[in-house]
Coordinates of C-alpha atoms in Angstrom, one line a residue:
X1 CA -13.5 21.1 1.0
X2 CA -17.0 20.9 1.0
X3 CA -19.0 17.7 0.9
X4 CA -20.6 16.2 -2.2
X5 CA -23.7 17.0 -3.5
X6 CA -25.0 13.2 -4.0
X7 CA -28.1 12.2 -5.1
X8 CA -30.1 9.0 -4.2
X9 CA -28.7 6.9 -7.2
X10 CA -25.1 7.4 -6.0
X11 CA -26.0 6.7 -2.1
X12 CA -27.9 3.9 -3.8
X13 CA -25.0 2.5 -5.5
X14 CA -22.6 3.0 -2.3
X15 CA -25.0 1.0 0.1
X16 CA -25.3 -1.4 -2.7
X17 CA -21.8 -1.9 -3.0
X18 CA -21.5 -2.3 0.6
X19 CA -24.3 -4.5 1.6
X20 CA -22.9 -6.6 -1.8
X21 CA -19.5 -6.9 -0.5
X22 CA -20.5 -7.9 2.9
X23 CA -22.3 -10.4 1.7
X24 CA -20.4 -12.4 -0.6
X25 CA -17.6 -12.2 2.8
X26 CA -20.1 -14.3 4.9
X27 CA -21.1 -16.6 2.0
X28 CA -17.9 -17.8 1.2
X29 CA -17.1 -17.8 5.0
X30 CA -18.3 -21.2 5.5
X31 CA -14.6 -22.9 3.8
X32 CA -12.6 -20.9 5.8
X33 CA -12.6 -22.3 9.5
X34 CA -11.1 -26.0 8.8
X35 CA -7.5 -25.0 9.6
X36 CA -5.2 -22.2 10.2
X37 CA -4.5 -23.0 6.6
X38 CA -7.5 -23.1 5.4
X39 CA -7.9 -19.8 7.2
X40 CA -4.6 -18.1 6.1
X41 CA -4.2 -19.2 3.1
X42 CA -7.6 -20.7 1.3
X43 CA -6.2 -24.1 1.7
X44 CA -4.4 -23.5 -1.6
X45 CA -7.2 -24.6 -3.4
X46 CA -7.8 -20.9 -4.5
X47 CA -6.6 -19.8 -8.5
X48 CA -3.7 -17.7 -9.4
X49 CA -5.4 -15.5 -11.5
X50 CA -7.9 -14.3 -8.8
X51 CA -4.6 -14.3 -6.2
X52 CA -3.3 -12.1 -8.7
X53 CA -6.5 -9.8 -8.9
X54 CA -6.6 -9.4 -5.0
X55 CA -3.3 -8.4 -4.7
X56 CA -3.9 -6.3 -7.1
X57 CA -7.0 -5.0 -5.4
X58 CA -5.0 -4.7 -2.0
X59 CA -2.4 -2.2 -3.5
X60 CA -4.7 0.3 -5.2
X61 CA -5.1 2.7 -1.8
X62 CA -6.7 5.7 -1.8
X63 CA -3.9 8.2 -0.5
X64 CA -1.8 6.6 -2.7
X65 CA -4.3 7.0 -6.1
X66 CA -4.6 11.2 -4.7
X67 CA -0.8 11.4 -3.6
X68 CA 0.4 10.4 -7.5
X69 CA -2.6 12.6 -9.5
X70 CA -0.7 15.7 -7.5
X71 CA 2.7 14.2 -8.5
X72 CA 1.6 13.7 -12.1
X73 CA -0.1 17.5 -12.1
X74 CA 3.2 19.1 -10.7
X75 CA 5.5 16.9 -12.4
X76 CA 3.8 16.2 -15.8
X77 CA 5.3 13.1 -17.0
X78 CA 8.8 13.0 -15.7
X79 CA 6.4 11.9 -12.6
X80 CA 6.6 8.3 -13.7
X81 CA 9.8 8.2 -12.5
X82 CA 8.7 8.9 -8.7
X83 CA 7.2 6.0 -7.4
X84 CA 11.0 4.2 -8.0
X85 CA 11.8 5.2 -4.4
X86 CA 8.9 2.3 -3.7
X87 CA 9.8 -1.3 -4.7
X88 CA 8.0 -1.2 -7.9
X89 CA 10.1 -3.6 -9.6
X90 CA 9.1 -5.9 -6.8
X91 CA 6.6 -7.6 -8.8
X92 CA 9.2 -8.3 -11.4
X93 CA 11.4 -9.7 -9.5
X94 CA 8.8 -12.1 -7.9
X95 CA 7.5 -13.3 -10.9
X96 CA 11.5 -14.1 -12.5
X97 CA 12.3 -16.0 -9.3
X98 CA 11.6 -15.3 -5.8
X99 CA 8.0 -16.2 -5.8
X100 CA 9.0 -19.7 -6.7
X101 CA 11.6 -20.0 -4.5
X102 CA 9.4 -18.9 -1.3
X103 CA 6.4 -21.2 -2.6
X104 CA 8.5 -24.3 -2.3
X105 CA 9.0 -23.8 1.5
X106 CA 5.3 -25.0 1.9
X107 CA 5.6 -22.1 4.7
X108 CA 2.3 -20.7 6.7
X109 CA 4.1 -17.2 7.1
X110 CA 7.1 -14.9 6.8
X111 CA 8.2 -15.4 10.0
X112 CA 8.0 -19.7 9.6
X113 CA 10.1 -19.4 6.4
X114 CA 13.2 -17.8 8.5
X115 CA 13.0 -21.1 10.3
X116 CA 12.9 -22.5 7.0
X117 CA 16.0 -20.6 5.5
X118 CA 18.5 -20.9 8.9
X119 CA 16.9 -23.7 10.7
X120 CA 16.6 -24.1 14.3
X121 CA 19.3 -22.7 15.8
X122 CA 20.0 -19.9 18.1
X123 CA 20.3 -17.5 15.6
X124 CA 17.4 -18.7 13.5
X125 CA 14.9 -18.8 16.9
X126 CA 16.4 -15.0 17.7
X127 CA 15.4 -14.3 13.7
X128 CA 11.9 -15.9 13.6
X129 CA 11.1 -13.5 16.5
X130 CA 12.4 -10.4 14.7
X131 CA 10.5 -10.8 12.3
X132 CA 7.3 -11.5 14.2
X133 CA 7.8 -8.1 15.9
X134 CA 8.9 -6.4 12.2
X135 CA 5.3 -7.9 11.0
X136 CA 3.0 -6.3 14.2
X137 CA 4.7 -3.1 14.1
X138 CA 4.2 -2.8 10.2
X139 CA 0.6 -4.2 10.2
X140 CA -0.4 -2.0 13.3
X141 CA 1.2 1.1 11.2
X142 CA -0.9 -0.3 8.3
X143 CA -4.0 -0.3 9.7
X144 CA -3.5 3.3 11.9
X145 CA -2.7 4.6 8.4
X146 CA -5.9 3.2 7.0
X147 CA -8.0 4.1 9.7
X148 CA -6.8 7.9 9.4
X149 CA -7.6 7.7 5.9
X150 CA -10.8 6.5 5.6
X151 CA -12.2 8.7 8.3
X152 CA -11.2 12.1 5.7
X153 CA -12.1 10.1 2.7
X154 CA -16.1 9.6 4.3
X155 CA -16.0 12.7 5.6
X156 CA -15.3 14.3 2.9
X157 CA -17.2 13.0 0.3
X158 CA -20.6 12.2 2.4
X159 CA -23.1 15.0 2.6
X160 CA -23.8 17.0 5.8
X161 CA -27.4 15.3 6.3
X162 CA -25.6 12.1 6.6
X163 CA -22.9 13.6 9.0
X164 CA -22.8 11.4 12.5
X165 CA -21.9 14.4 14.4
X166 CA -21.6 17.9 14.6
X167 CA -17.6 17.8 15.1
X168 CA -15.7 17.8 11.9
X169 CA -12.8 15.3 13.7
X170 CA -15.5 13.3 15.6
X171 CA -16.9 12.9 12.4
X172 CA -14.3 11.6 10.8
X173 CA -13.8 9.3 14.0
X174 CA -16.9 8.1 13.9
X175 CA -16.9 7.4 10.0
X176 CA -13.4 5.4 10.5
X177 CA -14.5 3.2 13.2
X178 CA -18.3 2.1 11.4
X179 CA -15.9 1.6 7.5
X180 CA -13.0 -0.4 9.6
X181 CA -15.6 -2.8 11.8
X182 CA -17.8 -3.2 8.4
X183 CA -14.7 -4.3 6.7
X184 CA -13.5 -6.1 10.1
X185 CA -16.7 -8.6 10.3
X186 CA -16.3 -10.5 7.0
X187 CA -12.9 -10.6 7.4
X188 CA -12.5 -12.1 11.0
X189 CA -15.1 -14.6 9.6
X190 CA -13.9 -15.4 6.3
X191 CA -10.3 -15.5 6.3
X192 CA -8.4 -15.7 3.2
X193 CA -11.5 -16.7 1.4
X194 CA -13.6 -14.0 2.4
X195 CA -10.9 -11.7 1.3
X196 CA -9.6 -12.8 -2.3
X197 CA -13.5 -13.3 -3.3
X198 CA -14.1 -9.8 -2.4
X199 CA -11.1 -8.7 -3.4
X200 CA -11.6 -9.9 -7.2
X201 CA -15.0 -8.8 -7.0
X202 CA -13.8 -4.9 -5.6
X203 CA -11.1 -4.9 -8.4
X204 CA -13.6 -4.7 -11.1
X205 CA -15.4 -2.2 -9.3
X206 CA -13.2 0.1 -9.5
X207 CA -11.8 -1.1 -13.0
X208 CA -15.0 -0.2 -14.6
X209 CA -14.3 3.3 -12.3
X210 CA -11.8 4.4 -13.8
X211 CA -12.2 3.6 -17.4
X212 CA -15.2 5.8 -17.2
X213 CA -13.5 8.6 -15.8
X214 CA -10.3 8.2 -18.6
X215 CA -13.1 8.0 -21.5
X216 CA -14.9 11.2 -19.6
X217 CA -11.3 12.8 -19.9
X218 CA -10.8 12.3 -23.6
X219 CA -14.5 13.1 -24.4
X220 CA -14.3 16.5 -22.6
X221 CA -10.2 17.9 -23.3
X222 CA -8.5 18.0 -26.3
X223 CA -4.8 17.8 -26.3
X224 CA -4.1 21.4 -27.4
X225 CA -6.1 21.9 -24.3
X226 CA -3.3 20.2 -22.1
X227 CA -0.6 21.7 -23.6
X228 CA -1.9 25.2 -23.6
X229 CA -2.1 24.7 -19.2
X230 CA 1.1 23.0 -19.2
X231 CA 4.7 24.5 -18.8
X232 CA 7.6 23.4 -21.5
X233 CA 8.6 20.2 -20.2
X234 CA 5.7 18.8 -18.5
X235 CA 4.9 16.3 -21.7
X236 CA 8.3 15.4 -22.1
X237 CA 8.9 12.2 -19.4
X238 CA 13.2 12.9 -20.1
X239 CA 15.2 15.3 -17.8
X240 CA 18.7 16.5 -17.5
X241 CA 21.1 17.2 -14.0
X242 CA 17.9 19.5 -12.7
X243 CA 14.0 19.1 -13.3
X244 CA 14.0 21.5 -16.0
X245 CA 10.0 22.6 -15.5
X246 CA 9.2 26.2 -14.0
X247 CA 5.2 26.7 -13.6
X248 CA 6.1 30.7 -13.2
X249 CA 3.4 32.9 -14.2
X250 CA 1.0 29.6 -14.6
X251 CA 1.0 28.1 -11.1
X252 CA 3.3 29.7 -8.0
X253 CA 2.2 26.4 -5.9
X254 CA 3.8 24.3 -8.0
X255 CA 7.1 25.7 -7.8
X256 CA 6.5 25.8 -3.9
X257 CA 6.1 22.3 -4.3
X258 CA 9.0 21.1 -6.6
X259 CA 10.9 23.0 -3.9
X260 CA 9.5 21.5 -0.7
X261 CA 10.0 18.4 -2.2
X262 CA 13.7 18.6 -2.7
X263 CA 13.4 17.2 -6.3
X264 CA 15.4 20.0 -8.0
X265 CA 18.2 18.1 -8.7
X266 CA 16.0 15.6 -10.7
X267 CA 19.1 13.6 -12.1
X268 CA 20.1 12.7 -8.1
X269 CA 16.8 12.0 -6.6
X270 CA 16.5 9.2 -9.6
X271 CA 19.8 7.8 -9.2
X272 CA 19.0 7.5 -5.3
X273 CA 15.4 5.9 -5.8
X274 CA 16.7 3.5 -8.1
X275 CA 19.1 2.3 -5.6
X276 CA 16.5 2.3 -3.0
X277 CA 13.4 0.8 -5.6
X278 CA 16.0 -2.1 -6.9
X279 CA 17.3 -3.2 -3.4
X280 CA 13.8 -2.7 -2.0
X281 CA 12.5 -5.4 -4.7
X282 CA 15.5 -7.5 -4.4
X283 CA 14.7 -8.1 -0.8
X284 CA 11.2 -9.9 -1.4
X285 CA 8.0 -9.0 0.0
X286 CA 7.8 -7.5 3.3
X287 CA 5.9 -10.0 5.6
X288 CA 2.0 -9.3 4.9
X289 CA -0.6 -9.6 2.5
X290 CA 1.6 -9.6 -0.8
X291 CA 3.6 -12.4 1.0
X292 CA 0.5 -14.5 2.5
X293 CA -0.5 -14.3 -1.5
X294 CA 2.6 -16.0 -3.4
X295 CA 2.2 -18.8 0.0
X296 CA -1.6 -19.2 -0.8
X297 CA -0.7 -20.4 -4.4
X298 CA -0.9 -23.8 -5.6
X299 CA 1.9 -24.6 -7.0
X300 CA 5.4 -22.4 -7.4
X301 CA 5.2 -22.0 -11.2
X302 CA 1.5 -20.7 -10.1
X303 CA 2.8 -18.3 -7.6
X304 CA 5.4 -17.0 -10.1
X305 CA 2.2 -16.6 -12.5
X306 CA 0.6 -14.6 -9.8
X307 CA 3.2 -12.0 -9.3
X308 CA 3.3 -11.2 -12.9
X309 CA -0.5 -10.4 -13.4
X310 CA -0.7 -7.8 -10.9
X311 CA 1.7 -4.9 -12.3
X312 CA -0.7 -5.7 -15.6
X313 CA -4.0 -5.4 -14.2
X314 CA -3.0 -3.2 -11.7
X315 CA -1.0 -0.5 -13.7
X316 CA -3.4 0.0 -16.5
X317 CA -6.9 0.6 -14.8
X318 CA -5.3 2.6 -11.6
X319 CA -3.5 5.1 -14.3
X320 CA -6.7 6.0 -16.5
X321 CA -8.2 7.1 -13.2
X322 CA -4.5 8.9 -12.5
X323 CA -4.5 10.8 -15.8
X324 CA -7.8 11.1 -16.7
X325 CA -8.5 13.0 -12.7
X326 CA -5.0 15.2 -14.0
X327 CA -6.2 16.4 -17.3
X328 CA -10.0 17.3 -15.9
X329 CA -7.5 19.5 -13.3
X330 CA -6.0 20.6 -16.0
X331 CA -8.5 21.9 -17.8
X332 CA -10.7 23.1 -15.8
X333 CA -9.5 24.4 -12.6
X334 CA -5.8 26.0 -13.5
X335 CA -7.3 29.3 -12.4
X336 CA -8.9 28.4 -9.7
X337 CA -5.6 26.7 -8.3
X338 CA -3.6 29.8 -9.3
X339 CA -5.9 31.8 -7.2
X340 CA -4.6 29.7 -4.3
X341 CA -1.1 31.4 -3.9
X342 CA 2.3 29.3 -3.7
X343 CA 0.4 27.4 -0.6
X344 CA -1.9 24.6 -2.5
X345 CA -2.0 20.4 -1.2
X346 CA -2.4 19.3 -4.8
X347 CA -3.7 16.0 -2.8
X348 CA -7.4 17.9 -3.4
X349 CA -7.0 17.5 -6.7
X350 CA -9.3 14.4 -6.4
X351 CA -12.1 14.9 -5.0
X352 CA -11.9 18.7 -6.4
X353 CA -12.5 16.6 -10.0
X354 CA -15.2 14.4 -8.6
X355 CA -17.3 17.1 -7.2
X356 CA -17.7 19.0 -10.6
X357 CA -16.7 17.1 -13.3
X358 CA -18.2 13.4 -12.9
X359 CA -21.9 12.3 -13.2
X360 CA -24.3 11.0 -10.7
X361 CA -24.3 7.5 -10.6
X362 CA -20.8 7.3 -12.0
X363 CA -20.0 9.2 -9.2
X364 CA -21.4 7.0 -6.5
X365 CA -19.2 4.0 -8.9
X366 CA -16.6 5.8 -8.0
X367 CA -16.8 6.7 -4.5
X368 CA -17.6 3.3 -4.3
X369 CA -14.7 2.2 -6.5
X370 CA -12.1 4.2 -3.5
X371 CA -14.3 3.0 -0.6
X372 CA -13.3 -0.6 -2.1
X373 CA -9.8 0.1 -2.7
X374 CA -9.8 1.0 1.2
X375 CA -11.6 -2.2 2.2
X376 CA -9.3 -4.5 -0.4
X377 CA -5.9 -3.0 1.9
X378 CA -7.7 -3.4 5.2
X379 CA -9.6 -6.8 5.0
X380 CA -5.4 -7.7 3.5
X381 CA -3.6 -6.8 6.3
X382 CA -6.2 -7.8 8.9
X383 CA -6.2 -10.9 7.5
X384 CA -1.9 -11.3 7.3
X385 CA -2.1 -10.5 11.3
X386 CA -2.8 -12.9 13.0
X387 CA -1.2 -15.9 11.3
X388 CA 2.1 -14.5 13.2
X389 CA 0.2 -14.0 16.5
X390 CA -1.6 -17.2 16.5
X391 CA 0.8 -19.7 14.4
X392 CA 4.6 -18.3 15.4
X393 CA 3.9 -17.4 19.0
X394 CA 1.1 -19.2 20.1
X395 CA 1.5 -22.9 18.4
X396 CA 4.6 -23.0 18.3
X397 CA 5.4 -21.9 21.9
X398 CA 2.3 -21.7 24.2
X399 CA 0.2 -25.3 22.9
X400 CA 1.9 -27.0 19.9
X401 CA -1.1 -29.2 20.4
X402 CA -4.0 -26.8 20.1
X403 CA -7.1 -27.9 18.2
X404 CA -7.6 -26.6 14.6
X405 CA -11.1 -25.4 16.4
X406 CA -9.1 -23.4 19.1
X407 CA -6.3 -22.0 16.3
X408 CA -9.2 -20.8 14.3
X409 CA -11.0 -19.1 17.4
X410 CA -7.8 -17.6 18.7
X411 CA -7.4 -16.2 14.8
X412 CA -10.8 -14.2 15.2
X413 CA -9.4 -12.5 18.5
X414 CA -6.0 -12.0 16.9
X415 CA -8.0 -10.1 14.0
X416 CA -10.2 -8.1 16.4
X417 CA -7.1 -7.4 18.8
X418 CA -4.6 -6.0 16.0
X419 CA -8.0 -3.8 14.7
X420 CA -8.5 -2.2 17.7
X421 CA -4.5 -1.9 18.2
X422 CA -4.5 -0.1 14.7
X423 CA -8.0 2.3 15.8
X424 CA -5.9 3.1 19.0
X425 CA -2.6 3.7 17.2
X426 CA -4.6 5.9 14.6
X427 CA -6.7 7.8 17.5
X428 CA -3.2 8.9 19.1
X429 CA -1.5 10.5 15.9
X430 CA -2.3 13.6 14.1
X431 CA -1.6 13.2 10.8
X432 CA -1.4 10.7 8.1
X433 CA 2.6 11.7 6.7
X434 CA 3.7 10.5 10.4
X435 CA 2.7 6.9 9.9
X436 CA 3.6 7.5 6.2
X437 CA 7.3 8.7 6.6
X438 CA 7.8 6.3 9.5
X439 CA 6.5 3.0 7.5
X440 CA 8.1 3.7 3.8
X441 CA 11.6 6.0 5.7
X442 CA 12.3 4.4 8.9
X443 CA 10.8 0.7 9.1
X444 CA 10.7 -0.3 5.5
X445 CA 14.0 1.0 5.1
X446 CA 15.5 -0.7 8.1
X447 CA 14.3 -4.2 6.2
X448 CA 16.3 -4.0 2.8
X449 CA 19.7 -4.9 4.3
X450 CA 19.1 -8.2 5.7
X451 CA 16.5 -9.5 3.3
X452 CA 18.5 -8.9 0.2
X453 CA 21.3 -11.2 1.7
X454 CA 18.7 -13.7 3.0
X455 CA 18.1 -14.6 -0.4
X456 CA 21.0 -13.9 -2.2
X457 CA 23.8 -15.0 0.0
X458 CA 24.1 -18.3 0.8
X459 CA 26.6 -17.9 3.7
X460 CA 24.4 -15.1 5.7
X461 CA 23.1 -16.7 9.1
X462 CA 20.3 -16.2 11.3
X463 CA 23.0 -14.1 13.8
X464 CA 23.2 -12.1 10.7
X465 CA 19.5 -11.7 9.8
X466 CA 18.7 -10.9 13.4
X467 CA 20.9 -7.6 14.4
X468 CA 20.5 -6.5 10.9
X469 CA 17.0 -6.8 11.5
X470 CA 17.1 -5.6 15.1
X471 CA 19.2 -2.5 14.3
X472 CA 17.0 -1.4 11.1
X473 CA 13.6 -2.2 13.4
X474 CA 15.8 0.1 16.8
X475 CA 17.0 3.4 14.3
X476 CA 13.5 3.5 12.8
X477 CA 12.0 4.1 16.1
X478 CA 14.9 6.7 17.3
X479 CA 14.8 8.1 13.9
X480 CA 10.7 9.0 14.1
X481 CA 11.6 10.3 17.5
X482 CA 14.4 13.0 16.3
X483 CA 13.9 16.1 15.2
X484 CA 14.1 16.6 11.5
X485 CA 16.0 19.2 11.0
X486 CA 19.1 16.7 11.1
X487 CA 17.9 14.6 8.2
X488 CA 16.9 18.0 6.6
X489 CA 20.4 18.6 6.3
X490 CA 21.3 15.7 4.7
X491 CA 18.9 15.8 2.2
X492 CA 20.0 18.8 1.3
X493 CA 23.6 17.8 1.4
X494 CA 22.5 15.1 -1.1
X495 CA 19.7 17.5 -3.3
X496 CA 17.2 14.8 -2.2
X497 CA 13.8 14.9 0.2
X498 CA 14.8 14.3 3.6
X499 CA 12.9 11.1 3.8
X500 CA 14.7 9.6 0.9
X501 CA 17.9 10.8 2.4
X502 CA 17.3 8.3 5.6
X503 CA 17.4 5.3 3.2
X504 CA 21.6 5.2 2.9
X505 CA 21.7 6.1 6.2
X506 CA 19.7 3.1 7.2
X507 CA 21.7 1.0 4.5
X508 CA 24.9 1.8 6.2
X509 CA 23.8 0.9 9.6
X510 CA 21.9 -2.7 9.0
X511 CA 24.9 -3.8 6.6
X512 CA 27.1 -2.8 9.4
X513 CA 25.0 -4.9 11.9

């Protein structure tokens, strides 16, 4: 797609934005470097409700903001029922209890609350490890997938005079690595200071982003509108055994993609994804940023109060700028998208709607509204790195007597280190859906098994935790290396997307372990 045509007020307002951000990250800087907790996590001096608005801030990603305005085009609303193969009753269930019962360990990370949970045993030493390892290879994965991200996202919307080189790729290249050491700077200095303060401040960035485009939506198209370039059974968010929504003789691409998908049988993909979303929440946060939150709390009944503001101010802002970007698509480019054939990546639908259908200066809001939903992920899991590097592997086996001047320092290198390990990683892979599928299939799934019992079963053991850990961590990485024709044929076997159709698969194999 062609780049936008921006004008001065919205490269005005995206240097603004930046120049703003970075700022406030160096300001704040100063309260960071006391202690690794003052680093890590703000000293727990800092307020739940602005906890709550970072996290908040740190889960409203770009690819994921394009990925569900093509689920919610295709789908219509029976699309809500997607993101269940994600935990997203997590927040839910951190809020009722978990939260509160992870606060009270008093913990500096994930990885120091298995010590925590089966002591200092054998098994507990082999699980604290696991889980340090788990934590790299997710936050490495996290940042690769940011990296790629961010390079198309600039690329993209940046016009050609700004363009760094010639090279489409080396462009994008070049645009990753200046966004990811921008973002890198204030973070390494600030710790979780510098993060949460820009955080909040990014959140109602984008906040006031996509309200705008959501009014913009129901100023320009009229419901008759909608339903007029909408198949029966788009509006209706109820289904039967199968989908029950044919785009024939409106939209050929979206039947292509109901059927790559593998979502026919609507009834069995839901069933499946509930399985998967429940189990996912009921085995806690995965050790990062949403974790480093509920232990940066003050006080349990705070963390519990964290957890529960960020489906509410997350949801509600992120889904104007959903729907509002879907009817504008709607409405005004049904032909063009026909024109297409059955081969369309409805992920364009975003920045197709940006180009023609939002107004200068809002549009620079909202460029710089996505550009801060990248920097709100990255500066997260930057930040969540190295408290495994520096306080589980360093401290507490290379110099349990280190200087809180030295832990601090070391945490700077452990930020820059895991960066450039997540640029390297990102460099070395093609396309984004191979750090995708091998993050939310293979690794994520690998995790549910032994963290559900963690919590729940009072008898589990560190031996347990570990080789249910180990074996989940051991068939993602065989898994990403097979062909996938195999796991192809089990999804259809089971009338379910192949990647979905890893998750029992997975579950079978860590229980067993």
């Amino acid at each position: 797609m062609a780049a936008l045509a921006l004008k001065p007020i919205d490269l005005a307002i995206i240097a603004g934005y930046v120049a703003l951000t970075v700022g406030v990250g160096f300001w704040i800087s100063r309260r960071a470097s006391k202690n690794l907790r003052s680093y890590f996590l703000g000293g727990n001096q800092i307020p739940w409700y602005a906890l709550g608005l970072s996290n908040a801030s740190g889960m409203f990603d770009i690819s994921g903001t394009m990925l569900m305005v093509g689920w919610l085009y295709v789908y219509g609303l029976k699309s809500a029922w997607i993101p269940w193969v994600w935990p997203v009753f997590n927040q839910v269930v951190m809020m009722v209890y978990l939260s509160v019962w992870l606060r009270r360990s008093r913990v500096l990370t994930g990885a120091e609350w298995i010590r925590f949970r089966f002591g200092n045993g054998a098994g507990a030493q082999a699980s604290h490890m696991v889980v340090v390892v788990f934590a790299m290879l997710a936050i490495v994965s996290l940042l690769a997938y940011g990296f790629l991200g961010i390079g198309k996202f600039v690329a993209t919307f940046m016009p050609a005079s700004l363009a760094l080189s010639a090279d489409a790729a080396a462009n994008e290249t070049l645009y990753a690595v200046l966004v990811t050491a921008v973002t890198t700077l204030y973070v390494v200095k600030g710790g979780m200071f510098s993060v949460v303060f820009t955080e909040v401040l990014q959140f109602f960035i984008m906040s006031v982003a996509c309200v705008a485009v959501g009014v913009i939506a129901m100023q320009q198209v009229s419901p008759a509108v909608v339903e007029a370039a909408v198949p029966d059974g788009w509006r209706d968010i109820w289904f039967g055994w199968e989908l029950g929504l044919d785009w024939s003789g409106r939209l050929e691409a979206a039947n292509a993609k109901i059927a790559e998908d593998g979502w026919r049988l609507f009834s069995v993909f839901v069933g499946l994804a509930l399985l998967k979303g429940v189990l996912a929440s009921a085995a806690g946060p995965t050790p990062g940023y949403d974790m480093q939150r509920v232990l940066a709390t003050r006080t349990p009944r705070e963390a519990a109060m964290m957890s529960g503001v960020v489906s509410l101010v997350l949801l509600v802002p992120r889904y104007m700028l959903i729907t509002g970007l879907t009817v504008l698509a709607l409405a005004y480019f049904g032909d063009e998208l026909a024109s297409g054939g059955d081969q369309l990546n409805f992920e364009r639908l975003l920045p197709l709607v940006m180009r023609d259908h939002v107004p200068h200066g809002l549009l620079g809001l909202l460029i710089a509204a996505l550009l801060a939903a990248f920097m709100s992920t990255y500066a997260a899991t930057v930040n969540s790195a190295p408290a495994y590097l520096v306080n589980d592997i360093y401290k507490r086996y290379i110099n349990p007597q280190a200087s809180d001047r030295t832990l601090v320092w070391l945490s700077y290198a452990a930020s820059a280190g895991v960066v450039v390990a997540g640029v390297v990683l990102g460099l070395t892979t093609k396309r984004l859906e191979d750090i995708v599928n091998w993050l939310v299939a293979a690794l994520y799934g690998g995790y549910i098994a032994s963290n559900v019992l963690k919590w729940h079963w009072w008898r589990f053991n560190g031996w347990g935790y570990f080789w249910g850990m180990t074996s989940g961590i051991l068939a993602a990485m065989v898994v990403s290396l097979l062909d996938s024709t195999l796991l192809t044929g089990v999804g259809t076997v089971l009338g379910v997307e192949k990647n979905l159709a890893l998750f029992p698969v997975l579950l079978v194999i860590t229980s067993a372990a």
